[in-house]
PDB file of C-alpha atoms in Angstrom:
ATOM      1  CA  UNK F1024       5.270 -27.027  41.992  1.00 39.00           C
ATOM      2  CA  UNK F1025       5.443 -26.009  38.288  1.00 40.00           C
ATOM      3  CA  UNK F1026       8.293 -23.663  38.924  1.00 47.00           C
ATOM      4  CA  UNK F1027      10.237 -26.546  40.892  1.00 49.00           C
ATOM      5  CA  UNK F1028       9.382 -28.950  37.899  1.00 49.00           C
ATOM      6  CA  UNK F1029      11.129 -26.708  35.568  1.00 50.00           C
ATOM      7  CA  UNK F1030      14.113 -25.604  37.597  1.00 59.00           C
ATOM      8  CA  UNK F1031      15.326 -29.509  38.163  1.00 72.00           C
ATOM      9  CA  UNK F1032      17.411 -30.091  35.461  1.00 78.00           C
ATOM     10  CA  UNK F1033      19.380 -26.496  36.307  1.00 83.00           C
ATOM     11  CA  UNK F1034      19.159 -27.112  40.129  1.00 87.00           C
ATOM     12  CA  UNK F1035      20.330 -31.164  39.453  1.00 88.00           C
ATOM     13  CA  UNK F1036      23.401 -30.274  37.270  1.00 88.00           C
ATOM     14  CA  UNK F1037      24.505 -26.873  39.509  1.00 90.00           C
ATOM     15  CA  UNK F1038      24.290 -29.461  42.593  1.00 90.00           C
ATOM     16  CA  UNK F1039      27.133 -31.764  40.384  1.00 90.00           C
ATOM     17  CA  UNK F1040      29.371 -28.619  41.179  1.00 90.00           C
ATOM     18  CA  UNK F1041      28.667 -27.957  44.371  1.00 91.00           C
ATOM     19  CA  UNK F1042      26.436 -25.171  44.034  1.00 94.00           C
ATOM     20  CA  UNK F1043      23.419 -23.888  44.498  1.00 93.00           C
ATOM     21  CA  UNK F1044      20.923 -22.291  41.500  1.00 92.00           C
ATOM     22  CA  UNK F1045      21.566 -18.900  42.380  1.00 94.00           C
ATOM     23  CA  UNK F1046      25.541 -19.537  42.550  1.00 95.00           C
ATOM     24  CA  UNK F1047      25.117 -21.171  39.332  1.00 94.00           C
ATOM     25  CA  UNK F1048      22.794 -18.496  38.013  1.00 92.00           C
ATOM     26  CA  UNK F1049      25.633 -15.866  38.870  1.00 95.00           C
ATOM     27  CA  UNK F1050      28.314 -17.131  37.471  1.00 95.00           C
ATOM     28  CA  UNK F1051      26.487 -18.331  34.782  1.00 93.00           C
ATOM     29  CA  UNK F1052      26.135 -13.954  34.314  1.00 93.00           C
ATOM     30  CA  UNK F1053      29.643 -13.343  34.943  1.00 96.00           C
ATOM     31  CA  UNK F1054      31.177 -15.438  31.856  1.00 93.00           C
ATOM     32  CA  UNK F1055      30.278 -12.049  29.779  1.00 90.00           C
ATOM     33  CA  UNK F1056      32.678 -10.106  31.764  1.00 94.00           C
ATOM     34  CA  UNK F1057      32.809  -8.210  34.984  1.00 94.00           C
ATOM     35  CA  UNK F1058      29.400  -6.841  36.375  1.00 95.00           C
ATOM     36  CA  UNK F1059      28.471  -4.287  38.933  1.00 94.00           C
ATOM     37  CA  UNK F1060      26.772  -5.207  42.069  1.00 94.00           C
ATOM     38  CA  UNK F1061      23.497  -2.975  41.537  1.00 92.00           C
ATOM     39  CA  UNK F1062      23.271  -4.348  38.116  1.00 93.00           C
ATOM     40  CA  UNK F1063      23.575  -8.255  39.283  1.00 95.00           C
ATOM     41  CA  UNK F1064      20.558  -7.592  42.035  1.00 94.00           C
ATOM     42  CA  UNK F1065      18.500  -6.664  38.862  1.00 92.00           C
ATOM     43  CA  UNK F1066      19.716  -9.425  36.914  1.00 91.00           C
ATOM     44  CA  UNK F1067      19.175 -11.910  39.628  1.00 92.00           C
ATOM     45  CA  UNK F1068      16.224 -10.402  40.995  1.00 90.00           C
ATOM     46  CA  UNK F1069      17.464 -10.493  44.800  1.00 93.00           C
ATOM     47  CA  UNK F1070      17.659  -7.791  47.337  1.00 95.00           C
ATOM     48  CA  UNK F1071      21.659  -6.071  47.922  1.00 93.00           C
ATOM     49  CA  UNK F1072      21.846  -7.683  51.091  1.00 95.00           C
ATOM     50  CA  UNK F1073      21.099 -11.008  49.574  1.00 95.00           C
ATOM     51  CA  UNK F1074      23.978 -10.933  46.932  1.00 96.00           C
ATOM     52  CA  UNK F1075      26.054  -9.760  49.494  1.00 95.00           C
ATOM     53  CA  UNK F1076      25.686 -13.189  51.067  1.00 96.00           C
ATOM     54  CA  UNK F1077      25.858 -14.800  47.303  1.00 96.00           C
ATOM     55  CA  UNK F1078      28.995 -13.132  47.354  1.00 97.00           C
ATOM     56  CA  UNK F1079      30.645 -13.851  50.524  1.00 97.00           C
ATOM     57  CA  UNK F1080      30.131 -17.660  49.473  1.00 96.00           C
ATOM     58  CA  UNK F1081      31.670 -17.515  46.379  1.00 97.00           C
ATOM     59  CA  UNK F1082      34.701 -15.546  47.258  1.00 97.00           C
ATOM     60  CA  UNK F1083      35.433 -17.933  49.752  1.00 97.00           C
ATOM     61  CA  UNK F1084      35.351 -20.506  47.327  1.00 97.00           C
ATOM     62  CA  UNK F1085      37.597 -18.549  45.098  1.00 97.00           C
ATOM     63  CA  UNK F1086      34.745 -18.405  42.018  1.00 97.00           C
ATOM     64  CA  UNK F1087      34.655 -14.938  41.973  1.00 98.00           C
ATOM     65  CA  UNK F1088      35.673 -11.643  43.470  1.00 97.00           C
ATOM     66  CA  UNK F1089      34.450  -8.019  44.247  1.00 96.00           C
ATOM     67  CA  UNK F1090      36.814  -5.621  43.207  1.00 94.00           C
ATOM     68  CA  UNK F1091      36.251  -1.478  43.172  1.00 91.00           C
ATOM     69  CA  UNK F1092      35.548   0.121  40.177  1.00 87.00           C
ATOM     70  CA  UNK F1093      38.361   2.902  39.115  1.00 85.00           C
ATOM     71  CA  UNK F1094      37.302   6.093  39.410  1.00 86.00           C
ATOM     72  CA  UNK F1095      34.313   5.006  41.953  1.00 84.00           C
ATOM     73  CA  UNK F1096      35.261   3.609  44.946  1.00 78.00           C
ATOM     74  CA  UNK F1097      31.980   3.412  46.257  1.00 83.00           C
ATOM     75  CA  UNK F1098      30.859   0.699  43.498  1.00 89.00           C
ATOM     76  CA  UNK F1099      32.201  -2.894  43.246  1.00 92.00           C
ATOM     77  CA  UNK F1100      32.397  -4.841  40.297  1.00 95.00           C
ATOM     78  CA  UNK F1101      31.980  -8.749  40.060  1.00 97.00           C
ATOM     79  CA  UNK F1102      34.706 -11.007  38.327  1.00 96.00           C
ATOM     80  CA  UNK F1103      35.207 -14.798  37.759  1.00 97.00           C
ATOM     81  CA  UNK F1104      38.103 -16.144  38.998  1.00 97.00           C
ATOM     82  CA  UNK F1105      39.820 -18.518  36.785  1.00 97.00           C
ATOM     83  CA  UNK F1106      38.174 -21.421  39.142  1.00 97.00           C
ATOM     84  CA  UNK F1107      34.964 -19.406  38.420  1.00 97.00           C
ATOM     85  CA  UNK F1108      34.917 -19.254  35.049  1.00 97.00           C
ATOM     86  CA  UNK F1109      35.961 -22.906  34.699  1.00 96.00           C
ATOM     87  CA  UNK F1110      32.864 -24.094  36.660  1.00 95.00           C
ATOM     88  CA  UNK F1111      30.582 -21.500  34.740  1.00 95.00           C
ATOM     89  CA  UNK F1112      31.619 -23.014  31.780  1.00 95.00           C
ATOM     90  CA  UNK F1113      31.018 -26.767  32.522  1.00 94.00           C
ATOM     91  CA  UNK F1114      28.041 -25.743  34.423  1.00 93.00           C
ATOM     92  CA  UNK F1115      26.396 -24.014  31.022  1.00 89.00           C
ATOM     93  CA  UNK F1116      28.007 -26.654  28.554  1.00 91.00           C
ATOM     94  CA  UNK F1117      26.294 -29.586  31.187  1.00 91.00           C
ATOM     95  CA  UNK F1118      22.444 -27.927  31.198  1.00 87.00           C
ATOM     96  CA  UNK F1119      22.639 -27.048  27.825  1.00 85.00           C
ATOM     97  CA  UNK F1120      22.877 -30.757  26.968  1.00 86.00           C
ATOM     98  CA  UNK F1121      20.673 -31.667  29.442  1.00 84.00           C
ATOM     99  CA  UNK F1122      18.116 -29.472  27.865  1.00 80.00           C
ATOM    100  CA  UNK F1123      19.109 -30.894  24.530  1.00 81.00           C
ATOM    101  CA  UNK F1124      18.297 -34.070  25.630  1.00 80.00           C
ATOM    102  CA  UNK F1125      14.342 -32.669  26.582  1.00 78.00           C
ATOM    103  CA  UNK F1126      13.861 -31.517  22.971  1.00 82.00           C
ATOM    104  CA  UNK F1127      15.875 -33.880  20.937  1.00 84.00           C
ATOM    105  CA  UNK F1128      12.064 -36.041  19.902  1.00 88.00           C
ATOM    106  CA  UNK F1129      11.368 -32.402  18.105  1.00 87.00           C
ATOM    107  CA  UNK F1130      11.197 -31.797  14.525  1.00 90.00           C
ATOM    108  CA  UNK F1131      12.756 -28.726  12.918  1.00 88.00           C
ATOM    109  CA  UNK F1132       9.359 -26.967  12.992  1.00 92.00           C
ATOM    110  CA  UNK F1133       8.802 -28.056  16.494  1.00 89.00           C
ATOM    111  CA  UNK F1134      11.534 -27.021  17.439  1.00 84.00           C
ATOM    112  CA  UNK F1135      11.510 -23.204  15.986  1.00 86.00           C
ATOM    113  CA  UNK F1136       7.968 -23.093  17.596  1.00 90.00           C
ATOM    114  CA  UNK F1137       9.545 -24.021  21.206  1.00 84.00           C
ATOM    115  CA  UNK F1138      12.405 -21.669  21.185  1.00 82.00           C
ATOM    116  CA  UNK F1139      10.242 -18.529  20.040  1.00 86.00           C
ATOM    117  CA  UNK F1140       7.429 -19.943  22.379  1.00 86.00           C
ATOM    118  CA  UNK F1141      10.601 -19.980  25.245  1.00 79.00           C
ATOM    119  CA  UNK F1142      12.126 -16.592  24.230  1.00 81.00           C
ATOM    120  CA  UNK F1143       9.228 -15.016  25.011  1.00 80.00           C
ATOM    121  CA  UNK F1144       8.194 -16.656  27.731  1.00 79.00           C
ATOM    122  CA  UNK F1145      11.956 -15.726  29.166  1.00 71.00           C
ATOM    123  CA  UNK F1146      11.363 -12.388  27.869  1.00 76.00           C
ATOM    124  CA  UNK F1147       8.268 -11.779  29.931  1.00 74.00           C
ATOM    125  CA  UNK F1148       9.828 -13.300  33.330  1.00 68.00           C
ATOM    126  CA  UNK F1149      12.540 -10.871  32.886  1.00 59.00           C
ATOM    127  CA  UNK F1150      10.433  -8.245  33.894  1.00 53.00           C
ATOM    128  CA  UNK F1151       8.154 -10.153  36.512  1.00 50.00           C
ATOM    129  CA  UNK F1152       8.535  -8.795  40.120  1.00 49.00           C
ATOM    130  CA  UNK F1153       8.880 -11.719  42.111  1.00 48.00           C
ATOM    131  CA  UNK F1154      12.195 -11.633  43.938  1.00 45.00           C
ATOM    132  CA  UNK F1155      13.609 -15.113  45.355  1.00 47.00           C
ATOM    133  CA  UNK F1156      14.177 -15.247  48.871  1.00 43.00           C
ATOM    134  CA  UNK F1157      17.693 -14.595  50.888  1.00 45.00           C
ATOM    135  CA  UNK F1158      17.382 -18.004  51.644  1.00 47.00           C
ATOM    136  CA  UNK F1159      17.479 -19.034  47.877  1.00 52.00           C
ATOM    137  CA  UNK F1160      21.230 -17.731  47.777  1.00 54.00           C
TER     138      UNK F1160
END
């Protein structure tokens, strides 16, 4: 329930584009630049067979592609389209006033308490081993 609670405002706003908080999640990762497959199964914490359904979707909505990596055709990397990177963007500009909006009754001290309190908090999930399901794609 907690972890529901705290994933609404994400899952509300990546369900104004269409997508789910995974899809959002990924191409939320891609705005950096390209990424390789076994490196986005870590950073999403899904199995390979997972993000190869993540994938399929959003190629077929022209968000992103696979492409091979030079000098390794055996690895892919991941890319944004130009569609992609368009919804990325409004999808990270929308939650992070959304989550403005949930901190805005903060003072300035509050405030540097939450976001250290957060970054670590983030910090320590990043390692956690639970893995969302296939079905969370």
């Amino acid at each position: 329930m907690l972890g529901e609670e705290r994933q609404r405002p994400v899952a509300q706003v990546a369900a104004l584009h269409d997508l789910t908080p995974v899809q959002a999640r990924l191409l939320s990762l891609l705005l950096d630049g390209p990424r390789g497959m076994a490196d986005l199964t870590q950073a999403l914490r899904v199995e390979k067979a997972a993000l190869t359904g993540l994938m399929d979707r959003v190629e077929r909505r022209d968000l992103a592609r696979r492409t091979a990596v030079p000098g390794n055709r055996r690895s892919l990397q991941v890319t944004l389209t130009d569609l992609g990177r368009g919804t990325a963007l409004a999808f990270h500009i929308e939650v992070t006033d959304e989550m403005s909006g949930l901190t805005a009754f903060l003072d300035a001290d509050e405030e540097g308490r939450f976001l250290s309190t957060l970054t670590g908090i983030l910090e320590r999930n990043r390692t956690a081993p639970d893995r969302p399901s296939s079905s969370d794609c």
